[in-house]
Amino acid sequence: MSTETLKIAVQKSGRLFEESLKILKDCGISIDNGRDQLKVRARNFPLEIMYLRNGDIPQYLKDGVADIGIIGENLLVEKGGDLEILQKLGFSKCRVSLAVPKGTEFKGLSDLEGKKIATSYPNTVNEFLEENGITADLHMISGSVEIAPNIGLADAIVDIVSSGSTLFKNNLKEVHTLIKSEAVLAGSPVMGDAQRLLVQKLLFRLESVLQAREARYVLLNAPNEKIDAIIKVLPGMRSPTVLPLAEQGWSSLHTVIQKEKFWEIIDELKSLGAEGILVCPIEKMVL
């Protein structure tokens, strides 16, 4: 195998699988295979995709079997040690949280002293307890952690939480967040120089895709006498493009803004005379 191939580990099943392949494809990388093979080469980029169990990816990175990997930040904290985060990817956002039965009064972290805590994240929880000077009895569970309080195995749990619906169904309430997490691209500490150059090329593509996901292309029409006022409220990239319309005294303004900013300024734009406002998604954005 060529030494100029970049090996990336992705989850072979689970919540990160689909989004991991999607972001690679959005980077222009053609992948023919899905879940059927454990290893496949991309057709148009020197990338080899390895489909692995999620919990195995950190060790593959440490050992240099994989050069980079897409994993949850929570798993990186639990098993990754000093593995480097090369890029946060913005999907599969969740948190590792402490939860207790709904009927339990919880005044603060000191209530955990001497209690039994069930979790799939023992390293994360132990570090958290040490930082807060708490002594508790940890029960390691690899499966359905949320049932532990219901069967008398634990007084509280620490587990991954997305919507909170699983906690609700098991009569639990979330009382404290230990860490916030999202999918990240992590790098191997023993990656070769040739692979690091390829990583830089991939990161350039990823950054272009991620920037585009958070931005929107905005077009609007406005009377010429209102253009200066409208430009002042547009939180866009440098100066917007202004083009004259066929109708005398009117122009079209084109700009890029962060998608969450649009709704903050829409009413102000309309009050300043903006009409025909069009908001479009952006596929790629290179700054």
PDB file of C-alpha atoms in Angstrom:
ATOM      1  CA  MET A   1       0.000   0.000   0.000  1.00  0.00           C
ATOM      2  CA  SER A   2       1.233   3.483  -0.815  1.00  0.00           C
ATOM      3  CA  THR A   3       2.601   5.427   2.124  1.00  0.00           C
ATOM      4  CA  GLU A   4       0.714   8.424   0.735  1.00  0.00           C
ATOM      5  CA  THR A   5      -2.646   6.988   1.696  1.00  0.00           C
ATOM      6  CA  LEU A   6      -4.498   8.534   4.618  1.00  0.00           C
ATOM      7  CA  LYS A   7      -6.317   5.976   6.774  1.00  0.00           C
ATOM      8  CA  ILE A   8      -9.486   7.216   8.480  1.00  0.00           C
ATOM      9  CA  ALA A   9     -11.494   5.239  11.028  1.00  0.00           C
ATOM     10  CA  VAL A  10     -15.256   5.767  11.155  1.00  0.00           C
ATOM     11  CA  GLN A  11     -17.997   4.119  13.166  1.00  0.00           C
ATOM     12  CA  LYS A  12     -19.299   1.054  11.305  1.00  0.00           C
ATOM     13  CA  SER A  13     -22.759   1.458  12.861  1.00  0.00           C
ATOM     14  CA  GLY A  14     -24.486   3.803  15.263  1.00  0.00           C
ATOM     15  CA  ARG A  15     -25.329   7.464  15.487  1.00  0.00           C
ATOM     16  CA  LEU A  16     -22.132   8.785  13.875  1.00  0.00           C
ATOM     17  CA  PHE A  17     -22.074   6.464  10.844  1.00  0.00           C
ATOM     18  CA  GLU A  18     -24.362   8.273   8.379  1.00  0.00           C
ATOM     19  CA  GLU A  19     -23.136  11.789   9.200  1.00  0.00           C
ATOM     20  CA  SER A  20     -19.493  10.713   9.001  1.00  0.00           C
ATOM     21  CA  LEU A  21     -19.923   9.437   5.450  1.00  0.00           C
ATOM     22  CA  LYS A  22     -22.033  12.442   4.515  1.00  0.00           C
ATOM     23  CA  ILE A  23     -19.421  14.986   5.552  1.00  0.00           C
ATOM     24  CA  LEU A  24     -16.735  13.095   3.624  1.00  0.00           C
ATOM     25  CA  LYS A  25     -18.953  13.073   0.541  1.00  0.00           C
ATOM     26  CA  ASP A  26     -19.681  16.789   1.020  1.00  0.00           C
ATOM     27  CA  CYS A  27     -15.889  17.221   0.881  1.00  0.00           C
ATOM     28  CA  GLY A  28     -16.002  15.772  -2.622  1.00  0.00           C
ATOM     29  CA  ILE A  29     -14.711  12.339  -1.610  1.00  0.00           C
ATOM     30  CA  SER A  30     -16.394   9.504  -3.522  1.00  0.00           C
ATOM     31  CA  ILE A  31     -17.046   6.406  -1.433  1.00  0.00           C
ATOM     32  CA  ASP A  32     -18.644   3.437  -3.205  1.00  0.00           C
ATOM     33  CA  ASN A  33     -19.072   1.174  -0.226  1.00  0.00           C
ATOM     34  CA  GLY A  34     -21.438   1.314   2.739  1.00  0.00           C
ATOM     35  CA  ARG A  35     -21.454  -1.090   5.678  1.00  0.00           C
ATOM     36  CA  ASP A  36     -20.676  -4.297   3.762  1.00  0.00           C
ATOM     37  CA  GLN A  37     -16.877  -4.037   3.896  1.00  0.00           C
ATOM     38  CA  LEU A  38     -14.602  -3.213   6.798  1.00  0.00           C
ATOM     39  CA  LYS A  39     -12.158  -1.316   4.595  1.00  0.00           C
ATOM     40  CA  VAL A  40     -12.545   0.599   1.319  1.00  0.00           C
ATOM     41  CA  ARG A  41     -10.571   3.098  -0.757  1.00  0.00           C
ATOM     42  CA  ALA A  42     -12.007   6.408  -1.917  1.00  0.00           C
ATOM     43  CA  ARG A  43     -12.018   6.791  -5.704  1.00  0.00           C
ATOM     44  CA  ASN A  44     -10.821  10.390  -5.987  1.00  0.00           C
ATOM     45  CA  PHE A  45      -8.795  11.132  -2.842  1.00  0.00           C
ATOM     46  CA  PRO A  46      -5.912   9.133  -1.288  1.00  0.00           C
ATOM     47  CA  LEU A  47      -8.114   8.010   1.593  1.00  0.00           C
ATOM     48  CA  GLU A  48      -8.775   4.555   2.984  1.00  0.00           C
ATOM     49  CA  ILE A  49     -11.899   4.260   5.121  1.00  0.00           C
ATOM     50  CA  MET A  50     -11.866   1.712   7.928  1.00  0.00           C
ATOM     51  CA  TYR A  51     -15.221   0.776   9.479  1.00  0.00           C
ATOM     52  CA  LEU A  52     -14.641  -0.007  13.152  1.00  0.00           C
ATOM     53  CA  ARG A  53     -16.479  -0.428  16.421  1.00  0.00           C
ATOM     54  CA  ASN A  54     -16.847   2.988  17.989  1.00  0.00           C
ATOM     55  CA  GLY A  55     -15.089   2.034  21.216  1.00  0.00           C
ATOM     56  CA  ASP A  56     -12.087   0.627  19.331  1.00  0.00           C
ATOM     57  CA  ILE A  57     -11.265   3.781  17.356  1.00  0.00           C
ATOM     58  CA  PRO A  58      -9.191   5.562  20.063  1.00  0.00           C
ATOM     59  CA  GLN A  59      -6.837   2.569  20.414  1.00  0.00           C
ATOM     60  CA  TYR A  60      -6.455   2.252  16.643  1.00  0.00           C
ATOM     61  CA  LEU A  61      -5.408   5.909  16.587  1.00  0.00           C
ATOM     62  CA  LYS A  62      -2.967   5.474  19.470  1.00  0.00           C
ATOM     63  CA  ASP A  63      -1.388   2.470  17.756  1.00  0.00           C
ATOM     64  CA  GLY A  64      -1.154   4.229  14.386  1.00  0.00           C
ATOM     65  CA  VAL A  65      -3.340   1.659  12.619  1.00  0.00           C
ATOM     66  CA  ALA A  66      -5.540   4.620  11.656  1.00  0.00           C
ATOM     67  CA  ASP A  67      -4.143   8.093  10.985  1.00  0.00           C
ATOM     68  CA  ILE A  68      -7.351   9.959  11.786  1.00  0.00           C
ATOM     69  CA  GLY A  69     -10.794   9.049  13.055  1.00  0.00           C
ATOM     70  CA  ILE A  70     -14.274  10.509  13.400  1.00  0.00           C
ATOM     71  CA  ILE A  71     -15.495   9.861  16.940  1.00  0.00           C
ATOM     72  CA  GLY A  72     -17.560  11.469  19.642  1.00  0.00           C
ATOM     73  CA  GLU A  73     -15.726  13.933  21.835  1.00  0.00           C
ATOM     74  CA  ASN A  74     -17.159  12.097  24.847  1.00  0.00           C
ATOM     75  CA  LEU A  75     -15.381   8.898  23.769  1.00  0.00           C
ATOM     76  CA  LEU A  76     -12.177  10.829  23.204  1.00  0.00           C
ATOM     77  CA  VAL A  77     -12.332  12.130  26.787  1.00  0.00           C
ATOM     78  CA  GLU A  78     -13.068   8.630  28.111  1.00  0.00           C
ATOM     79  CA  LYS A  79     -10.599   6.573  26.082  1.00  0.00           C
ATOM     80  CA  GLY A  80      -8.528   8.933  23.991  1.00  0.00           C
ATOM     81  CA  GLY A  81      -6.035  10.205  26.517  1.00  0.00           C
ATOM     82  CA  ASP A  82      -3.858  12.736  24.730  1.00  0.00           C
ATOM     83  CA  LEU A  83      -5.250  12.208  21.224  1.00  0.00           C
ATOM     84  CA  GLU A  84      -5.425  15.518  19.364  1.00  0.00           C
ATOM     85  CA  ILE A  85      -8.706  17.022  18.166  1.00  0.00           C
ATOM     86  CA  LEU A  86      -8.006  18.258  14.638  1.00  0.00           C
ATOM     87  CA  GLN A  87     -11.483  19.624  13.910  1.00  0.00           C
ATOM     88  CA  LYS A  88     -14.862  19.734  15.611  1.00  0.00           C
ATOM     89  CA  LEU A  89     -17.472  18.592  13.096  1.00  0.00           C
ATOM     90  CA  GLY A  90     -20.714  20.063  14.417  1.00  0.00           C
ATOM     91  CA  PHE A  91     -22.927  16.968  14.328  1.00  0.00           C
ATOM     92  CA  SER A  92     -24.023  14.305  16.847  1.00  0.00           C
ATOM     93  CA  LYS A  93     -24.111  16.892  19.610  1.00  0.00           C
ATOM     94  CA  CYS A  94     -24.860  15.490  23.050  1.00  0.00           C
ATOM     95  CA  ARG A  95     -23.651  15.643  26.635  1.00  0.00           C
ATOM     96  CA  VAL A  96     -22.486  13.309  29.363  1.00  0.00           C
ATOM     97  CA  SER A  97     -24.752  14.053  32.294  1.00  0.00           C
ATOM     98  CA  LEU A  98     -25.579  13.019  35.825  1.00  0.00           C
ATOM     99  CA  ALA A  99     -29.162  11.891  36.395  1.00  0.00           C
ATOM    100  CA  VAL A 100     -31.109  10.785  39.455  1.00  0.00           C
ATOM    101  CA  PRO A 101     -34.642   9.388  40.009  1.00  0.00           C
ATOM    102  CA  LYS A 102     -37.307  12.074  39.627  1.00  0.00           C
ATOM    103  CA  GLY A 103     -38.461  11.703  43.184  1.00  0.00           C
ATOM    104  CA  THR A 104     -34.972  12.262  44.573  1.00  0.00           C
ATOM    105  CA  GLU A 105     -34.180  15.669  46.045  1.00  0.00           C
ATOM    106  CA  PHE A 106     -30.876  16.864  44.620  1.00  0.00           C
ATOM    107  CA  LYS A 107     -29.376  19.973  46.230  1.00  0.00           C
ATOM    108  CA  GLY A 108     -25.879  19.755  44.738  1.00  0.00           C
ATOM    109  CA  LEU A 109     -22.916  17.573  43.915  1.00  0.00           C
ATOM    110  CA  SER A 110     -22.217  16.963  47.596  1.00  0.00           C
ATOM    111  CA  ASP A 111     -25.341  14.779  47.606  1.00  0.00           C
ATOM    112  CA  LEU A 112     -23.307  12.190  45.671  1.00  0.00           C
ATOM    113  CA  GLU A 113     -20.990  11.541  48.630  1.00  0.00           C
ATOM    114  CA  GLY A 114     -21.054   7.829  49.458  1.00  0.00           C
ATOM    115  CA  LYS A 115     -23.664   7.072  46.800  1.00  0.00           C
ATOM    116  CA  LYS A 116     -23.630   4.401  44.079  1.00  0.00           C
ATOM    117  CA  ILE A 117     -23.257   5.686  40.513  1.00  0.00           C
ATOM    118  CA  ALA A 118     -23.743   3.521  37.407  1.00  0.00           C
ATOM    119  CA  THR A 119     -22.016   4.554  34.190  1.00  0.00           C
ATOM    120  CA  SER A 120     -20.388   3.502  30.925  1.00  0.00           C
ATOM    121  CA  TYR A 121     -17.832   6.287  31.366  1.00  0.00           C
ATOM    122  CA  PRO A 122     -15.766   5.314  34.432  1.00  0.00           C
ATOM    123  CA  ASN A 123     -12.683   7.392  33.565  1.00  0.00           C
ATOM    124  CA  THR A 124     -14.763  10.504  32.936  1.00  0.00           C
ATOM    125  CA  VAL A 125     -16.750  10.019  36.151  1.00  0.00           C
ATOM    126  CA  ASN A 126     -13.703   9.232  38.288  1.00  0.00           C
ATOM    127  CA  GLU A 127     -11.965  12.378  37.086  1.00  0.00           C
ATOM    128  CA  PHE A 128     -15.111  14.401  37.752  1.00  0.00           C
ATOM    129  CA  LEU A 129     -15.454  13.006  41.266  1.00  0.00           C
ATOM    130  CA  GLU A 130     -11.798  13.676  42.058  1.00  0.00           C
ATOM    131  CA  GLU A 131     -12.048  17.258  40.806  1.00  0.00           C
ATOM    132  CA  ASN A 132     -15.008  17.845  43.097  1.00  0.00           C
ATOM    133  CA  GLY A 133     -13.620  15.986  46.129  1.00  0.00           C
ATOM    134  CA  ILE A 134     -16.403  13.401  46.135  1.00  0.00           C
ATOM    135  CA  THR A 135     -16.103   9.752  47.146  1.00  0.00           C
ATOM    136  CA  ALA A 136     -18.661   7.488  45.518  1.00  0.00           C
ATOM    137  CA  ASP A 137     -19.062   3.831  44.594  1.00  0.00           C
ATOM    138  CA  LEU A 138     -18.842   3.379  40.807  1.00  0.00           C
ATOM    139  CA  HIS A 139     -20.627   0.565  38.968  1.00  0.00           C
ATOM    140  CA  MET A 140     -19.428  -0.002  35.397  1.00  0.00           C
ATOM    141  CA  ILE A 141     -22.303  -0.940  33.050  1.00  0.00           C
ATOM    142  CA  SER A 142     -21.842  -1.387  29.327  1.00  0.00           C
ATOM    143  CA  GLY A 143     -25.493  -1.624  28.379  1.00  0.00           C
ATOM    144  CA  SER A 144     -28.646   0.160  29.482  1.00  0.00           C
ATOM    145  CA  VAL A 145     -27.300   2.348  32.265  1.00  0.00           C
ATOM    146  CA  GLU A 146     -30.602   4.129  32.816  1.00  0.00           C
ATOM    147  CA  ILE A 147     -32.283   1.053  34.357  1.00  0.00           C
ATOM    148  CA  ALA A 148     -29.748   0.849  37.219  1.00  0.00           C
ATOM    149  CA  PRO A 149     -31.650   3.063  39.716  1.00  0.00           C
ATOM    150  CA  ASN A 150     -34.932   1.253  38.968  1.00  0.00           C
ATOM    151  CA  ILE A 151     -33.468  -2.129  39.942  1.00  0.00           C
ATOM    152  CA  GLY A 152     -31.669  -0.829  43.015  1.00  0.00           C
ATOM    153  CA  LEU A 153     -28.185  -1.088  41.531  1.00  0.00           C
ATOM    154  CA  ALA A 154     -27.377   2.618  41.800  1.00  0.00           C
ATOM    155  CA  ASP A 155     -28.563   5.899  43.292  1.00  0.00           C
ATOM    156  CA  ALA A 156     -27.597   7.882  40.190  1.00  0.00           C
ATOM    157  CA  ILE A 157     -26.242   7.390  36.699  1.00  0.00           C
ATOM    158  CA  VAL A 158     -23.859   9.203  34.379  1.00  0.00           C
ATOM    159  CA  ASP A 159     -24.647   8.593  30.738  1.00  0.00           C
ATOM    160  CA  ILE A 160     -24.797  10.199  27.324  1.00  0.00           C
ATOM    161  CA  VAL A 161     -27.859  12.403  26.798  1.00  0.00           C
ATOM    162  CA  SER A 162     -29.199  13.824  23.542  1.00  0.00           C
ATOM    163  CA  SER A 163     -32.885  14.714  23.771  1.00  0.00           C
ATOM    164  CA  GLY A 164     -33.428  13.453  27.314  1.00  0.00           C
ATOM    165  CA  SER A 165     -36.323  11.207  26.243  1.00  0.00           C
ATOM    166  CA  THR A 166     -34.620   8.023  27.483  1.00  0.00           C
ATOM    167  CA  LEU A 167     -34.154   9.557  30.928  1.00  0.00           C
ATOM    168  CA  PHE A 168     -37.787  10.649  30.968  1.00  0.00           C
ATOM    169  CA  LYS A 169     -39.007   7.170  30.031  1.00  0.00           C
ATOM    170  CA  ASN A 170     -36.997   5.687  32.881  1.00  0.00           C
ATOM    171  CA  ASN A 171     -38.283   8.190  35.450  1.00  0.00           C
ATOM    172  CA  LEU A 172     -34.937   9.997  35.719  1.00  0.00           C
ATOM    173  CA  LYS A 173     -34.054  13.682  35.733  1.00  0.00           C
ATOM    174  CA  GLU A 174     -30.849  15.314  34.501  1.00  0.00           C
ATOM    175  CA  VAL A 175     -29.185  17.333  37.253  1.00  0.00           C
ATOM    176  CA  HIS A 176     -25.649  18.112  36.069  1.00  0.00           C
ATOM    177  CA  THR A 177     -23.653  18.102  32.815  1.00  0.00           C
ATOM    178  CA  LEU A 178     -20.116  16.742  33.052  1.00  0.00           C
ATOM    179  CA  ILE A 179     -19.030  17.409  29.468  1.00  0.00           C
ATOM    180  CA  LYS A 180     -20.582  18.588  26.213  1.00  0.00           C
ATOM    181  CA  SER A 181     -19.765  16.558  23.148  1.00  0.00           C
ATOM    182  CA  GLU A 182     -19.986  16.480  19.358  1.00  0.00           C
ATOM    183  CA  ALA A 183     -18.344  14.485  16.589  1.00  0.00           C
ATOM    184  CA  VAL A 184     -14.685  15.405  16.103  1.00  0.00           C
ATOM    185  CA  LEU A 185     -11.864  14.494  13.779  1.00  0.00           C
ATOM    186  CA  ALA A 186      -9.035  13.129  15.926  1.00  0.00           C
ATOM    187  CA  GLY A 187      -5.449  12.451  14.869  1.00  0.00           C
ATOM    188  CA  SER A 188      -2.945   9.716  15.653  1.00  0.00           C
ATOM    189  CA  PRO A 189       0.159  10.829  17.602  1.00  0.00           C
ATOM    190  CA  VAL A 190       2.331   8.599  15.375  1.00  0.00           C
ATOM    191  CA  MET A 191       1.039   9.855  12.036  1.00  0.00           C
ATOM    192  CA  GLY A 192       3.693  10.159   9.303  1.00  0.00           C
ATOM    193  CA  ASP A 193       4.688  13.380   7.541  1.00  0.00           C
ATOM    194  CA  ALA A 194       3.075  12.332   4.257  1.00  0.00           C
ATOM    195  CA  GLN A 195      -0.182  11.659   6.057  1.00  0.00           C
ATOM    196  CA  ARG A 196      -0.039  15.012   7.843  1.00  0.00           C
ATOM    197  CA  LEU A 197       0.130  16.758   4.472  1.00  0.00           C
ATOM    198  CA  LEU A 198      -2.955  14.849   3.343  1.00  0.00           C
ATOM    199  CA  VAL A 199      -4.699  15.751   6.609  1.00  0.00           C
ATOM    200  CA  GLN A 200      -4.144  19.433   5.847  1.00  0.00           C
ATOM    201  CA  LYS A 201      -5.814  18.990   2.457  1.00  0.00           C
ATOM    202  CA  LEU A 202      -8.745  17.217   4.073  1.00  0.00           C
ATOM    203  CA  LEU A 203      -9.046  19.860   6.803  1.00  0.00           C
ATOM    204  CA  PHE A 204      -9.200  22.589   4.143  1.00  0.00           C
ATOM    205  CA  ARG A 205     -12.168  20.813   2.573  1.00  0.00           C
ATOM    206  CA  LEU A 206     -13.831  20.181   5.929  1.00  0.00           C
ATOM    207  CA  GLU A 207     -13.525  23.814   6.974  1.00  0.00           C
ATOM    208  CA  SER A 208     -15.094  24.918   3.683  1.00  0.00           C
ATOM    209  CA  VAL A 209     -18.031  22.557   4.216  1.00  0.00           C
ATOM    210  CA  LEU A 210     -18.513  23.483   7.891  1.00  0.00           C
ATOM    211  CA  GLN A 211     -18.359  27.223   7.198  1.00  0.00           C
ATOM    212  CA  ALA A 212     -20.972  26.805   4.467  1.00  0.00           C
ATOM    213  CA  ARG A 213     -23.302  24.867   6.781  1.00  0.00           C
ATOM    214  CA  GLU A 214     -23.350  27.774   9.221  1.00  0.00           C
ATOM    215  CA  ALA A 215     -23.837  30.498   6.588  1.00  0.00           C
ATOM    216  CA  ARG A 216     -26.583  31.629   4.227  1.00  0.00           C
ATOM    217  CA  TYR A 217     -26.466  33.608   1.004  1.00  0.00           C
ATOM    218  CA  VAL A 218     -28.900  36.521   1.249  1.00  0.00           C
ATOM    219  CA  LEU A 219     -30.316  38.547  -1.646  1.00  0.00           C
ATOM    220  CA  LEU A 220     -32.689  41.463  -1.206  1.00  0.00           C
ATOM    221  CA  ASN A 221     -34.023  44.446  -3.081  1.00  0.00           C
ATOM    222  CA  ALA A 222     -34.041  47.934  -1.594  1.00  0.00           C
ATOM    223  CA  PRO A 223     -34.511  51.594  -2.580  1.00  0.00           C
ATOM    224  CA  ASN A 224     -31.156  53.262  -3.220  1.00  0.00           C
ATOM    225  CA  GLU A 225     -31.615  55.815  -0.444  1.00  0.00           C
ATOM    226  CA  LYS A 226     -31.878  52.970   2.100  1.00  0.00           C
ATOM    227  CA  ILE A 227     -28.795  51.035   1.006  1.00  0.00           C
ATOM    228  CA  ASP A 228     -26.343  52.626   3.431  1.00  0.00           C
ATOM    229  CA  ALA A 229     -28.668  52.010   6.385  1.00  0.00           C
ATOM    230  CA  ILE A 230     -29.252  48.391   5.337  1.00  0.00           C
ATOM    231  CA  ILE A 231     -25.522  47.713   4.933  1.00  0.00           C
ATOM    232  CA  LYS A 232     -24.946  48.889   8.502  1.00  0.00           C
ATOM    233  CA  VAL A 233     -27.246  46.186   9.901  1.00  0.00           C
ATOM    234  CA  LEU A 234     -25.995  43.354   7.688  1.00  0.00           C
ATOM    235  CA  PRO A 235     -23.480  41.228   9.657  1.00  0.00           C
ATOM    236  CA  GLY A 236     -21.972  39.882   6.453  1.00  0.00           C
ATOM    237  CA  MET A 237     -18.623  39.201   4.882  1.00  0.00           C
ATOM    238  CA  ARG A 238     -16.917  42.551   4.302  1.00  0.00           C
ATOM    239  CA  SER A 239     -19.077  44.748   2.045  1.00  0.00           C
ATOM    240  CA  PRO A 240     -22.134  43.315   0.276  1.00  0.00           C
ATOM    241  CA  THR A 241     -22.435  43.384  -3.490  1.00  0.00           C
ATOM    242  CA  VAL A 242     -24.818  46.090  -4.743  1.00  0.00           C
ATOM    243  CA  LEU A 243     -26.267  45.766  -8.252  1.00  0.00           C
ATOM    244  CA  PRO A 244     -28.708  48.178  -9.919  1.00  0.00           C
ATOM    245  CA  LEU A 245     -32.141  46.825 -10.821  1.00  0.00           C
ATOM    246  CA  ALA A 246     -34.041  47.560 -14.035  1.00  0.00           C
ATOM    247  CA  GLU A 247     -36.435  49.660 -11.962  1.00  0.00           C
ATOM    248  CA  GLN A 248     -34.838  53.057 -11.470  1.00  0.00           C
ATOM    249  CA  GLY A 249     -33.945  53.965  -7.898  1.00  0.00           C
ATOM    250  CA  TRP A 250     -33.708  50.356  -6.722  1.00  0.00           C
ATOM    251  CA  SER A 251     -30.782  47.982  -6.220  1.00  0.00           C
ATOM    252  CA  SER A 252     -30.186  44.345  -5.290  1.00  0.00           C
ATOM    253  CA  LEU A 253     -27.904  43.550  -2.339  1.00  0.00           C
ATOM    254  CA  HIS A 254     -26.066  40.237  -2.106  1.00  0.00           C
ATOM    255  CA  THR A 255     -24.211  39.093   1.015  1.00  0.00           C
ATOM    256  CA  VAL A 256     -23.359  36.123   3.227  1.00  0.00           C
ATOM    257  CA  ILE A 257     -24.403  36.020   6.881  1.00  0.00           C
ATOM    258  CA  GLN A 258     -24.356  33.465   9.676  1.00  0.00           C
ATOM    259  CA  LYS A 259     -27.667  31.619   9.539  1.00  0.00           C
ATOM    260  CA  GLU A 260     -28.542  32.298  13.188  1.00  0.00           C
ATOM    261  CA  LYS A 261     -28.100  36.045  12.648  1.00  0.00           C
ATOM    262  CA  PHE A 262     -30.741  36.288   9.928  1.00  0.00           C
ATOM    263  CA  TRP A 263     -33.780  36.085  12.180  1.00  0.00           C
ATOM    264  CA  GLU A 264     -32.258  38.691  14.487  1.00  0.00           C
ATOM    265  CA  ILE A 265     -32.178  41.292  11.709  1.00  0.00           C
ATOM    266  CA  ILE A 266     -35.106  40.361   9.430  1.00  0.00           C
ATOM    267  CA  ASP A 267     -37.552  42.818  11.006  1.00  0.00           C
ATOM    268  CA  GLU A 268     -34.981  45.617  10.871  1.00  0.00           C
ATOM    269  CA  LEU A 269     -34.269  44.914   7.206  1.00  0.00           C
ATOM    270  CA  LYS A 270     -37.977  45.067   6.377  1.00  0.00           C
ATOM    271  CA  SER A 271     -38.443  48.283   8.342  1.00  0.00           C
ATOM    272  CA  LEU A 272     -35.620  49.824   6.307  1.00  0.00           C
ATOM    273  CA  GLY A 273     -37.423  49.038   3.053  1.00  0.00           C
ATOM    274  CA  ALA A 274     -35.901  45.708   2.054  1.00  0.00           C
ATOM    275  CA  GLU A 275     -38.145  43.620  -0.188  1.00  0.00           C
ATOM    276  CA  GLY A 276     -37.965  40.283  -1.989  1.00  0.00           C
ATOM    277  CA  ILE A 277     -35.597  38.827   0.592  1.00  0.00           C
ATOM    278  CA  LEU A 278     -34.202  35.484  -0.549  1.00  0.00           C
ATOM    279  CA  VAL A 279     -32.126  33.208   1.715  1.00  0.00           C
ATOM    280  CA  CYS A 280     -30.193  30.335   0.106  1.00  0.00           C
ATOM    281  CA  PRO A 281     -28.030  27.533   1.538  1.00  0.00           C
ATOM    282  CA  ILE A 282     -24.350  27.478   0.572  1.00  0.00           C
ATOM    283  CA  GLU A 283     -22.680  24.264  -0.547  1.00  0.00           C
ATOM    284  CA  LYS A 284     -19.039  25.270   0.019  1.00  0.00           C
ATOM    285  CA  MET A 285     -17.400  28.455   1.305  1.00  0.00           C
ATOM    286  CA  VAL A 286     -13.690  29.180   1.038  1.00  0.00           C
ATOM    287  CA  LEU A 287     -12.419  32.196   2.975  1.00  0.00           C
TER     288      LEU A 287
END
